[in-house]
């Protein structure tokens, strides 16, 4: 068998493949070669083969057959083999594979190896994919390595400890003594990773946080040395000495100083120093400044420092580099709640950012602008924001529109301005406006009584221009329906009144009904509007004709409305004016108020608010499936047991009160009687709906021991609907001392014979019992 | 912390991928394609930081190669940006042509970033074990 090709050549060959198919073919051939080589247990070339396998894995091809080979490589003595073996383990294995546990022993041995590089490998792998069991076993070794003087190992051990803590938080205390000396190291690598370890510990446990607060002076000193020391070739990045370490220390200081006055005070000086001394010409300096600003914002710093921070952010905003502007906008957004006034000073720059080309910047500028809107700057800001709304991408329009509405509602200087703004939004971004804004707008319009004429006129004009934006059309047709008389009479103080005749108005509304652009909801709105105009306009015949045409519409909603309106014309004409008169001013109610009123148009339909209808809780689907399995051939609909947390057996009691005398007409029956458990059914008829039978089950237990975890489930044939309310308790006391009651409601629209299958589960004397039964002996009165 | 690191060429082919948080194989290809599409479609004058799903992407272009890193929200983006540059400089120092020595690149990456956090940023210290390894392989 010729020697397997090297990784380099494999990559080269794969690169020459011109199509996906060709590449797949090459890879399959190579995989086959590798597999046969593995089978031959070839030690010399194993590492080469696994390396190739890793490359193919990266391209997306399955490589699981290499997992065991990785383990063999790890166990070998050669460093090159171990290297590839551990790399393979990190890439191919994770906690979910069972194979990874086999590595534990190898890692343990390697952690105590004589060569530091091997120890480093083991630490790296453990830190990358160690599972909680592995971490528990090997934590002691890691801790030992954390105390060693070898800086190469110490830094890796620190990060490994981070992983161990993440997986097994209880072991955190174990690493505590080792951390004492970590910060006195000179080696920056160790310093860096120790800061990471400390950060992780502080984030996880508030006790640790309190404990490490005393390290603040030491951290401050390290930071000072970094800044003050001159050029050091080892860690220099563009003229700044080890910026990564600086950033990390700043972050740890942030966590330590968060709600603590003393620590914050200790940090004030150094933060000011960093903020003023760092060079801002390169990205590196800006990175440090950014972290400093974040820290200043989070700790309890003095106000001078905060102003300094916001000024730095302001300077960032003026920078040409997009990245920096992005970063500045993000942090301003975080601080705008607390330091509102300071941020206001930069408002104009922020508004300019709205015009930037970059999507991320635009989004942040938009959010920040909304946060900065207040009573003083509302007019100017709104102008800019509306302009932005016109020109921005569709993904922003929905958010921008809702933001505009909110801001307008809070700070509108005058009603007319408010309505103008809303109209502008509707005409420019109408189709992106959220659904719930239509009722809100309508409610707003009704509230501003003096503006009705003006509003309806403007809406009418907007409708003439464009009928494609559904929310605009809906609001407009509602308003025309309500205030059509104002429109026709041409009285309007605010603007030039336009001359509109009744026919023109009806033309427009009928146009909406037939247009393809109108959604079903919009059609409903316009039909109702036309109907309302019958009391406000004089020419009723046209309206009658329209309404009767739609009496045979295919759309069920329209048909229903038209038929009802027709009936109004014919039989209840005397009631029509009263029903269709002006809507009263609506109160701002939570969710359902305006929508219901709009759609029922003053006709009070009996709102069947079924207060006994609790929200269905996601009972594990397997229970329902069990019943399905048991019930086999019959088309039976499984039942989800609904649990109402605050309505115990009193629900059953209320029903009984409602029904009073009716309860006596249907005799109770025994549904199940076995092994000491007896279940009785008593019947009532639910009053509002005669098709619903309400059954109360009474479970009693005649054995000597209590039945605990009692669960009653029922299933009925497809033509029925079943609803189970929550039981009074799930312990059936022994010796008939008490009963468990539960209410079942069965809807039986087709008046078929009631059948039911029940499943009972309970625990008796420690052993679980399950039973099924069919209940067929329902008295005829219960379902007729 | 760093969630993953990718090196992709302009055609969208992955040259290097390293995940610090487990992602299933089937989802990886899609994730990589998505991320790459996001970065390739951006122009030169646009910001290097993109919001993607629930984390941030920081990317940098070097000639025909894009280096993309996915980080969690609390990370300092500018710092990660510098880190990318540092990484590429280290690679530059060691290699003449990067991509034919994938395992070596992984070794370097491991020396610099472990478990999503930065270990070492000093170039000579990062390359020390690698030079030792080379000497062992040759000798």
PDB file of N, CA and C in Angstrom, chain A residues 581-668:
ATOM      1  N   UNK A 581     -75.826  56.350  14.849  1.00  0.00           N
ATOM      2  CA  UNK A 581     -75.437  57.722  15.143  1.00  0.00           C
ATOM      3  C   UNK A 581     -73.959  57.781  15.528  1.00  0.00           C
ATOM      4  N   UNK A 582     -73.491  58.992  15.746  1.00  0.00           N
ATOM      5  CA  UNK A 582     -72.069  59.220  16.035  1.00  0.00           C
ATOM      6  C   UNK A 582     -71.566  58.387  17.208  1.00  0.00           C
ATOM      7  N   UNK A 583     -70.347  57.949  17.071  1.00  0.00           N
ATOM      8  CA  UNK A 583     -69.726  57.178  18.139  1.00  0.00           C
ATOM      9  C   UNK A 583     -69.370  58.092  19.291  1.00  0.00           C
ATOM     10  N   UNK A 584     -69.519  57.621  20.494  1.00  0.00           N
ATOM     11  CA  UNK A 584     -69.084  58.428  21.628  1.00  0.00           C
ATOM     12  C   UNK A 584     -67.560  58.409  21.702  1.00  0.00           C
ATOM     13  N   UNK A 585     -67.035  59.326  22.480  1.00  0.00           N
ATOM     14  CA  UNK A 585     -65.579  59.383  22.626  1.00  0.00           C
ATOM     15  C   UNK A 585     -65.129  58.149  23.372  1.00  0.00           C
ATOM     16  N   UNK A 586     -64.175  57.467  22.809  1.00  0.00           N
ATOM     17  CA  UNK A 586     -63.743  56.223  23.416  1.00  0.00           C
ATOM     18  C   UNK A 586     -62.680  56.501  24.453  1.00  0.00           C
ATOM     19  N   UNK A 587     -62.739  55.726  25.514  1.00  0.00           N
ATOM     20  CA  UNK A 587     -61.659  55.832  26.487  1.00  0.00           C
ATOM     21  C   UNK A 587     -60.508  55.000  26.028  1.00  0.00           C
ATOM     22  N   UNK A 588     -59.369  55.385  26.481  1.00  0.00           N
ATOM     23  CA  UNK A 588     -58.187  54.598  26.144  1.00  0.00           C
ATOM     24  C   UNK A 588     -58.230  53.344  27.007  1.00  0.00           C
ATOM     25  N   UNK A 589     -58.674  52.243  26.423  1.00  0.00           N
ATOM     26  CA  UNK A 589     -58.708  51.008  27.217  1.00  0.00           C
ATOM     27  C   UNK A 589     -57.576  50.105  26.782  1.00  0.00           C
ATOM     28  N   UNK A 590     -57.404  49.049  27.545  1.00  0.00           N
ATOM     29  CA  UNK A 590     -56.183  48.251  27.391  1.00  0.00           C
ATOM     30  C   UNK A 590     -56.043  47.649  26.011  1.00  0.00           C
ATOM     31  N   UNK A 591     -56.716  46.554  25.741  1.00  0.00           N
ATOM     32  CA  UNK A 591     -56.440  45.964  24.439  1.00  0.00           C
ATOM     33  C   UNK A 591     -57.671  45.878  23.590  1.00  0.00           C
ATOM     34  N   UNK A 592     -58.774  45.396  24.120  1.00  0.00           N
ATOM     35  CA  UNK A 592     -59.850  45.014  23.226  1.00  0.00           C
ATOM     36  C   UNK A 592     -60.843  46.103  22.949  1.00  0.00           C
ATOM     37  N   UNK A 593     -60.867  47.123  23.771  1.00  0.00           N
ATOM     38  CA  UNK A 593     -61.914  48.133  23.674  1.00  0.00           C
ATOM     39  C   UNK A 593     -62.214  48.631  22.279  1.00  0.00           C
ATOM     40  N   UNK A 594     -61.305  49.400  21.699  1.00  0.00           N
ATOM     41  CA  UNK A 594     -61.679  50.047  20.438  1.00  0.00           C
ATOM     42  C   UNK A 594     -61.990  49.050  19.335  1.00  0.00           C
ATOM     43  N   UNK A 595     -61.218  47.988  19.235  1.00  0.00           N
ATOM     44  CA  UNK A 595     -61.442  47.085  18.107  1.00  0.00           C
ATOM     45  C   UNK A 595     -62.834  46.521  18.111  1.00  0.00           C
ATOM     46  N   UNK A 596     -63.319  46.110  19.268  1.00  0.00           N
ATOM     47  CA  UNK A 596     -64.655  45.528  19.284  1.00  0.00           C
ATOM     48  C   UNK A 596     -65.672  46.543  18.860  1.00  0.00           C
ATOM     49  N   UNK A 597     -65.516  47.777  19.377  1.00  0.00           N
ATOM     50  CA  UNK A 597     -66.518  48.787  19.074  1.00  0.00           C
ATOM     51  C   UNK A 597     -66.520  49.068  17.575  1.00  0.00           C
ATOM     52  N   UNK A 598     -65.344  49.181  17.014  1.00  0.00           N
ATOM     53  CA  UNK A 598     -65.294  49.492  15.592  1.00  0.00           C
ATOM     54  C   UNK A 598     -66.007  48.433  14.782  1.00  0.00           C
ATOM     55  N   UNK A 599     -65.736  47.203  15.097  1.00  0.00           N
ATOM     56  CA  UNK A 599     -66.263  46.169  14.223  1.00  0.00           C
ATOM     57  C   UNK A 599     -67.729  45.896  14.438  1.00  0.00           C
ATOM     58  N   UNK A 600     -68.239  46.159  15.609  1.00  0.00           N
ATOM     59  CA  UNK A 600     -69.664  45.913  15.783  1.00  0.00           C
ATOM     60  C   UNK A 600     -70.474  47.171  15.525  1.00  0.00           C
ATOM     61  N   UNK A 601     -69.783  48.286  15.366  1.00  0.00           N
ATOM     62  CA  UNK A 601     -70.466  49.515  14.967  1.00  0.00           C
ATOM     63  C   UNK A 601     -71.668  49.847  15.836  1.00  0.00           C
ATOM     64  N   UNK A 602     -71.495  49.724  17.113  1.00  0.00           N
ATOM     65  CA  UNK A 602     -72.583  50.131  17.986  1.00  0.00           C
ATOM     66  C   UNK A 602     -73.618  49.062  18.203  1.00  0.00           C
ATOM     67  N   UNK A 603     -73.690  48.087  17.317  1.00  0.00           N
ATOM     68  CA  UNK A 603     -74.650  47.018  17.579  1.00  0.00           C
ATOM     69  C   UNK A 603     -74.026  46.105  18.606  1.00  0.00           C
ATOM     70  N   UNK A 604     -74.727  45.978  19.685  1.00  0.00           N
ATOM     71  CA  UNK A 604     -74.100  45.185  20.731  1.00  0.00           C
ATOM     72  C   UNK A 604     -74.414  43.723  20.515  1.00  0.00           C
ATOM     73  N   UNK A 605     -73.455  43.022  19.966  1.00  0.00           N
ATOM     74  CA  UNK A 605     -73.642  41.580  19.863  1.00  0.00           C
ATOM     75  C   UNK A 605     -73.445  40.996  21.229  1.00  0.00           C
ATOM     76  N   UNK A 606     -74.157  39.945  21.531  1.00  0.00           N
ATOM     77  CA  UNK A 606     -73.943  39.344  22.843  1.00  0.00           C
ATOM     78  C   UNK A 606     -72.538  38.776  22.898  1.00  0.00           C
ATOM     79  N   UNK A 607     -71.721  39.453  23.672  1.00  0.00           N
ATOM     80  CA  UNK A 607     -70.329  39.010  23.680  1.00  0.00           C
ATOM     81  C   UNK A 607     -70.238  37.780  24.546  1.00  0.00           C
ATOM     82  N   UNK A 608     -70.056  36.683  23.882  1.00  0.00           N
ATOM     83  CA  UNK A 608     -69.970  35.439  24.638  1.00  0.00           C
ATOM     84  C   UNK A 608     -68.565  35.346  25.211  1.00  0.00           C
ATOM     85  N   UNK A 609     -68.390  36.001  26.315  1.00  0.00           N
ATOM     86  CA  UNK A 609     -67.080  35.887  26.951  1.00  0.00           C
ATOM     87  C   UNK A 609     -67.144  34.687  27.849  1.00  0.00           C
ATOM     88  N   UNK A 610     -66.585  33.643  27.388  1.00  0.00           N
ATOM     89  CA  UNK A 610     -66.678  32.411  28.145  1.00  0.00           C
ATOM     90  C   UNK A 610     -65.670  32.457  29.278  1.00  0.00           C
ATOM     91  N   UNK A 611     -66.125  32.890  30.425  1.00  0.00           N
ATOM     92  CA  UNK A 611     -65.159  33.047  31.507  1.00  0.00           C
ATOM     93  C   UNK A 611     -64.683  31.719  32.039  1.00  0.00           C
ATOM     94  N   UNK A 612     -65.363  30.680  31.656  1.00  0.00           N
ATOM     95  CA  UNK A 612     -64.925  29.386  32.144  1.00  0.00           C
ATOM     96  C   UNK A 612     -63.923  28.767  31.185  1.00  0.00           C
ATOM     97  N   UNK A 613     -63.504  29.524  30.220  1.00  0.00           N
ATOM     98  CA  UNK A 613     -62.625  28.914  29.228  1.00  0.00           C
ATOM     99  C   UNK A 613     -61.190  29.242  29.562  1.00  0.00           C
ATOM    100  N   UNK A 614     -60.518  28.410  30.263  1.00  0.00           N
ATOM    101  CA  UNK A 614     -59.147  28.722  30.652  1.00  0.00           C
ATOM    102  C   UNK A 614     -58.193  28.493  29.481  1.00  0.00           C
ATOM    103  N   UNK A 615     -57.073  29.164  29.478  1.00  0.00           N
ATOM    104  CA  UNK A 615     -56.137  28.965  28.379  1.00  0.00           C
ATOM    105  C   UNK A 615     -55.582  27.553  28.431  1.00  0.00           C
ATOM    106  N   UNK A 616     -55.507  26.891  27.319  1.00  0.00           N
ATOM    107  CA  UNK A 616     -54.999  25.522  27.354  1.00  0.00           C
ATOM    108  C   UNK A 616     -53.523  25.498  27.726  1.00  0.00           C
ATOM    109  N   UNK A 617     -53.217  24.641  28.640  1.00  0.00           N
ATOM    110  CA  UNK A 617     -51.829  24.531  29.097  1.00  0.00           C
ATOM    111  C   UNK A 617     -51.185  23.384  28.342  1.00  0.00           C
ATOM    112  N   UNK A 618     -49.933  23.523  28.016  1.00  0.00           N
ATOM    113  CA  UNK A 618     -49.323  22.455  27.231  1.00  0.00           C
ATOM    114  C   UNK A 618     -49.052  21.257  28.113  1.00  0.00           C
ATOM    115  N   UNK A 619     -50.022  20.401  28.155  1.00  0.00           N
ATOM    116  CA  UNK A 619     -49.853  19.138  28.838  1.00  0.00           C
ATOM    117  C   UNK A 619     -48.921  18.318  27.966  1.00  0.00           C
ATOM    118  N   UNK A 620     -48.025  17.537  28.549  1.00  0.00           N
ATOM    119  CA  UNK A 620     -47.134  16.764  27.663  1.00  0.00           C
ATOM    120  C   UNK A 620     -47.910  15.934  26.668  1.00  0.00           C
ATOM    121  N   UNK A 621     -47.476  16.069  25.442  1.00  0.00           N
ATOM    122  CA  UNK A 621     -48.265  15.466  24.365  1.00  0.00           C
ATOM    123  C   UNK A 621     -48.327  13.958  24.490  1.00  0.00           C
ATOM    124  N   UNK A 622     -47.391  13.386  25.247  1.00  0.00           N
ATOM    125  CA  UNK A 622     -47.407  11.929  25.269  1.00  0.00           C
ATOM    126  C   UNK A 622     -48.632  11.388  25.993  1.00  0.00           C
ATOM    127  N   UNK A 623     -49.207  12.172  26.900  1.00  0.00           N
ATOM    128  CA  UNK A 623     -50.409  11.676  27.554  1.00  0.00           C
ATOM    129  C   UNK A 623     -51.523  11.550  26.551  1.00  0.00           C
ATOM    130  N   UNK A 624     -51.660  12.586  25.723  1.00  0.00           N
ATOM    131  CA  UNK A 624     -52.714  12.524  24.725  1.00  0.00           C
ATOM    132  C   UNK A 624     -52.449  11.382  23.767  1.00  0.00           C
ATOM    133  N   UNK A 625     -51.177  11.185  23.446  1.00  0.00           N
ATOM    134  CA  UNK A 625     -50.861  10.118  22.505  1.00  0.00           C
ATOM    135  C   UNK A 625     -51.147   8.749  23.099  1.00  0.00           C
ATOM    136  N   UNK A 626     -50.924   8.634  24.413  1.00  0.00           N
ATOM    137  CA  UNK A 626     -51.237   7.350  25.031  1.00  0.00           C
ATOM    138  C   UNK A 626     -52.691   7.008  24.801  1.00  0.00           C
ATOM    139  N   UNK A 627     -53.534   8.009  25.049  1.00  0.00           N
ATOM    140  CA  UNK A 627     -54.954   7.753  24.890  1.00  0.00           C
ATOM    141  C   UNK A 627     -55.261   7.372  23.461  1.00  0.00           C
ATOM    142  N   UNK A 628     -54.628   8.062  22.523  1.00  0.00           N
ATOM    143  CA  UNK A 628     -54.866   7.752  21.120  1.00  0.00           C
ATOM    144  C   UNK A 628     -54.492   6.313  20.838  1.00  0.00           C
ATOM    145  N   UNK A 629     -53.348   5.893  21.374  1.00  0.00           N
ATOM    146  CA  UNK A 629     -52.930   4.523  21.117  1.00  0.00           C
ATOM    147  C   UNK A 629     -53.956   3.548  21.671  1.00  0.00           C
ATOM    148  N   UNK A 630     -54.416   3.870  22.888  1.00  0.00           N
ATOM    149  CA  UNK A 630     -55.335   2.932  23.512  1.00  0.00           C
ATOM    150  C   UNK A 630     -56.633   2.860  22.767  1.00  0.00           C
ATOM    151  N   UNK A 631     -57.023   4.012  22.211  1.00  0.00           N
ATOM    152  CA  UNK A 631     -58.380   4.050  21.706  1.00  0.00           C
ATOM    153  C   UNK A 631     -58.455   3.597  20.266  1.00  0.00           C
ATOM    154  N   UNK A 632     -57.335   3.312  19.693  1.00  0.00           N
ATOM    155  CA  UNK A 632     -57.282   2.579  18.436  1.00  0.00           C
ATOM    156  C   UNK A 632     -58.218   3.031  17.357  1.00  0.00           C
ATOM    157  N   UNK A 633     -59.051   2.101  16.902  1.00  0.00           N
ATOM    158  CA  UNK A 633     -59.812   2.303  15.672  1.00  0.00           C
ATOM    159  C   UNK A 633     -60.792   3.445  15.710  1.00  0.00           C
ATOM    160  N   UNK A 634     -61.472   3.651  16.827  1.00  0.00           N
ATOM    161  CA  UNK A 634     -62.462   4.733  16.886  1.00  0.00           C
ATOM    162  C   UNK A 634     -61.818   6.056  16.625  1.00  0.00           C
ATOM    163  N   UNK A 635     -62.518   6.893  15.830  1.00  0.00           N
ATOM    164  CA  UNK A 635     -61.913   8.226  15.696  1.00  0.00           C
ATOM    165  C   UNK A 635     -62.226   8.942  16.970  1.00  0.00           C
ATOM    166  N   UNK A 636     -61.250   8.997  17.788  1.00  0.00           N
ATOM    167  CA  UNK A 636     -61.485   9.668  19.066  1.00  0.00           C
ATOM    168  C   UNK A 636     -60.554  10.840  19.159  1.00  0.00           C
ATOM    169  N   UNK A 637     -61.078  11.873  19.713  1.00  0.00           N
ATOM    170  CA  UNK A 637     -60.255  13.081  19.850  1.00  0.00           C
ATOM    171  C   UNK A 637     -59.668  13.112  21.251  1.00  0.00           C
ATOM    172  N   UNK A 638     -58.355  13.161  21.376  1.00  0.00           N
ATOM    173  CA  UNK A 638     -57.793  13.195  22.730  1.00  0.00           C
ATOM    174  C   UNK A 638     -58.058  14.530  23.394  1.00  0.00           C
ATOM    175  N   UNK A 639     -57.948  14.519  24.651  1.00  0.00           N
ATOM    176  CA  UNK A 639     -58.329  15.704  25.413  1.00  0.00           C
ATOM    177  C   UNK A 639     -57.116  16.276  26.122  1.00  0.00           C
ATOM    178  N   UNK A 640     -56.988  17.568  26.066  1.00  0.00           N
ATOM    179  CA  UNK A 640     -55.903  18.189  26.814  1.00  0.00           C
ATOM    180  C   UNK A 640     -56.469  18.619  28.149  1.00  0.00           C
ATOM    181  N   UNK A 641     -55.838  18.157  29.178  1.00  0.00           N
ATOM    182  CA  UNK A 641     -56.352  18.516  30.489  1.00  0.00           C
ATOM    183  C   UNK A 641     -55.972  19.945  30.789  1.00  0.00           C
ATOM    184  N   UNK A 642     -56.966  20.763  30.948  1.00  0.00           N
ATOM    185  CA  UNK A 642     -56.663  22.176  31.189  1.00  0.00           C
ATOM    186  C   UNK A 642     -56.552  22.427  32.674  1.00  0.00           C
ATOM    187  N   UNK A 643     -55.561  23.216  33.061  1.00  0.00           N
ATOM    188  CA  UNK A 643     -55.415  23.523  34.487  1.00  0.00           C
ATOM    189  C   UNK A 643     -55.608  25.003  34.686  1.00  0.00           C
ATOM    190  N   UNK A 644     -56.548  25.339  35.512  1.00  0.00           N
ATOM    191  CA  UNK A 644     -56.790  26.743  35.822  1.00  0.00           C
ATOM    192  C   UNK A 644     -56.230  26.993  37.211  1.00  0.00           C
ATOM    193  N   UNK A 645     -55.157  27.744  37.326  1.00  0.00           N
ATOM    194  CA  UNK A 645     -54.510  27.840  38.647  1.00  0.00           C
ATOM    195  C   UNK A 645     -55.381  28.449  39.726  1.00  0.00           C
ATOM    196  N   UNK A 646     -56.200  29.406  39.376  1.00  0.00           N
ATOM    197  CA  UNK A 646     -56.920  30.061  40.471  1.00  0.00           C
ATOM    198  C   UNK A 646     -58.369  29.636  40.570  1.00  0.00           C
ATOM    199  N   UNK A 647     -58.790  28.673  39.815  1.00  0.00           N
ATOM    200  CA  UNK A 647     -60.193  28.272  39.883  1.00  0.00           C
ATOM    201  C   UNK A 647     -60.326  26.812  40.240  1.00  0.00           C
ATOM    202  N   UNK A 648     -60.301  26.496  41.460  1.00  0.00           N
ATOM    203  CA  UNK A 648     -60.475  25.095  41.867  1.00  0.00           C
ATOM    204  C   UNK A 648     -61.930  24.675  41.761  1.00  0.00           C
ATOM    205  N   UNK A 649     -62.342  23.743  42.592  1.00  0.00           N
ATOM    206  CA  UNK A 649     -63.670  23.145  42.420  1.00  0.00           C
ATOM    207  C   UNK A 649     -64.778  24.161  42.447  1.00  0.00           C
ATOM    208  N   UNK A 650     -64.484  25.400  42.805  1.00  0.00           N
ATOM    209  CA  UNK A 650     -65.561  26.383  42.821  1.00  0.00           C
ATOM    210  C   UNK A 650     -66.153  26.561  41.443  1.00  0.00           C
ATOM    211  N   UNK A 651     -65.355  26.249  40.396  1.00  0.00           N
ATOM    212  CA  UNK A 651     -65.907  26.363  39.041  1.00  0.00           C
ATOM    213  C   UNK A 651     -67.121  25.469  38.912  1.00  0.00           C
ATOM    214  N   UNK A 652     -66.964  24.267  39.409  1.00  0.00           N
ATOM    215  CA  UNK A 652     -68.098  23.354  39.354  1.00  0.00           C
ATOM    216  C   UNK A 652     -69.262  23.897  40.144  1.00  0.00           C
ATOM    217  N   UNK A 653     -68.918  24.521  41.300  1.00  0.00           N
ATOM    218  CA  UNK A 653     -69.974  25.034  42.159  1.00  0.00           C
ATOM    219  C   UNK A 653     -70.769  26.127  41.479  1.00  0.00           C
ATOM    220  N   UNK A 654     -70.038  27.034  40.764  1.00  0.00           N
ATOM    221  CA  UNK A 654     -70.744  28.136  40.105  1.00  0.00           C
ATOM    222  C   UNK A 654     -71.707  27.623  39.061  1.00  0.00           C
ATOM    223  N   UNK A 655     -71.220  26.628  38.325  1.00  0.00           N
ATOM    224  CA  UNK A 655     -72.089  26.074  37.299  1.00  0.00           C
ATOM    225  C   UNK A 655     -73.359  25.525  37.912  1.00  0.00           C
ATOM    226  N   UNK A 656     -73.175  24.849  39.017  1.00  0.00           N
ATOM    227  CA  UNK A 656     -74.344  24.272  39.655  1.00  0.00           C
ATOM    228  C   UNK A 656     -75.314  25.371  40.055  1.00  0.00           C
ATOM    229  N   UNK A 657     -74.773  26.493  40.543  1.00  0.00           N
ATOM    230  CA  UNK A 657     -75.661  27.586  40.928  1.00  0.00           C
ATOM    231  C   UNK A 657     -76.437  28.092  39.736  1.00  0.00           C
ATOM    232  N   UNK A 658     -75.701  28.261  38.619  1.00  0.00           N
ATOM    233  CA  UNK A 658     -76.359  28.781  37.415  1.00  0.00           C
ATOM    234  C   UNK A 658     -77.531  27.924  37.011  1.00  0.00           C
ATOM    235  N   UNK A 659     -77.331  26.626  37.173  1.00  0.00           N
ATOM    236  CA  UNK A 659     -78.296  25.742  36.542  1.00  0.00           C
ATOM    237  C   UNK A 659     -79.457  25.361  37.443  1.00  0.00           C
ATOM    238  N   UNK A 660     -79.256  25.527  38.720  1.00  0.00           N
ATOM    239  CA  UNK A 660     -80.394  25.374  39.643  1.00  0.00           C
ATOM    240  C   UNK A 660     -81.222  24.129  39.445  1.00  0.00           C
ATOM    241  N   UNK A 661     -82.461  24.383  39.012  1.00  0.00           N
ATOM    242  CA  UNK A 661     -83.392  23.252  39.001  1.00  0.00           C
ATOM    243  C   UNK A 661     -83.058  22.235  37.951  1.00  0.00           C
ATOM    244  N   UNK A 662     -82.424  22.634  36.881  1.00  0.00           N
ATOM    245  CA  UNK A 662     -82.197  21.692  35.794  1.00  0.00           C
ATOM    246  C   UNK A 662     -81.409  20.480  36.249  1.00  0.00           C
ATOM    247  N   UNK A 663     -80.622  20.676  37.304  1.00  0.00           N
ATOM    248  CA  UNK A 663     -79.756  19.563  37.686  1.00  0.00           C
ATOM    249  C   UNK A 663     -80.542  18.350  38.124  1.00  0.00           C
ATOM    250  N   UNK A 664     -81.774  18.529  38.465  1.00  0.00           N
ATOM    251  CA  UNK A 664     -82.481  17.372  39.005  1.00  0.00           C
ATOM    252  C   UNK A 664     -83.043  16.484  37.913  1.00  0.00           C
ATOM    253  N   UNK A 665     -83.044  16.986  36.674  1.00  0.00           N
ATOM    254  CA  UNK A 665     -83.768  16.197  35.678  1.00  0.00           C
ATOM    255  C   UNK A 665     -82.967  15.001  35.171  1.00  0.00           C
ATOM    256  N   UNK A 666     -81.651  15.048  35.225  1.00  0.00           N
ATOM    257  CA  UNK A 666     -80.883  13.925  34.671  1.00  0.00           C
ATOM    258  C   UNK A 666     -80.304  13.121  35.822  1.00  0.00           C
ATOM    259  N   UNK A 667     -80.563  11.834  35.840  1.00  0.00           N
ATOM    260  CA  UNK A 667     -80.102  11.038  36.985  1.00  0.00           C
ATOM    261  C   UNK A 667     -78.590  10.809  36.924  1.00  0.00           C
ATOM    262  N   UNK A 668     -77.966  10.717  38.050  1.00  0.00           N
ATOM    263  CA  UNK A 668     -76.537  10.407  38.049  1.00  0.00           C
ATOM    264  C   UNK A 668     -76.301   8.938  37.745  1.00  0.00           C
TER     265      UNK A 668
END
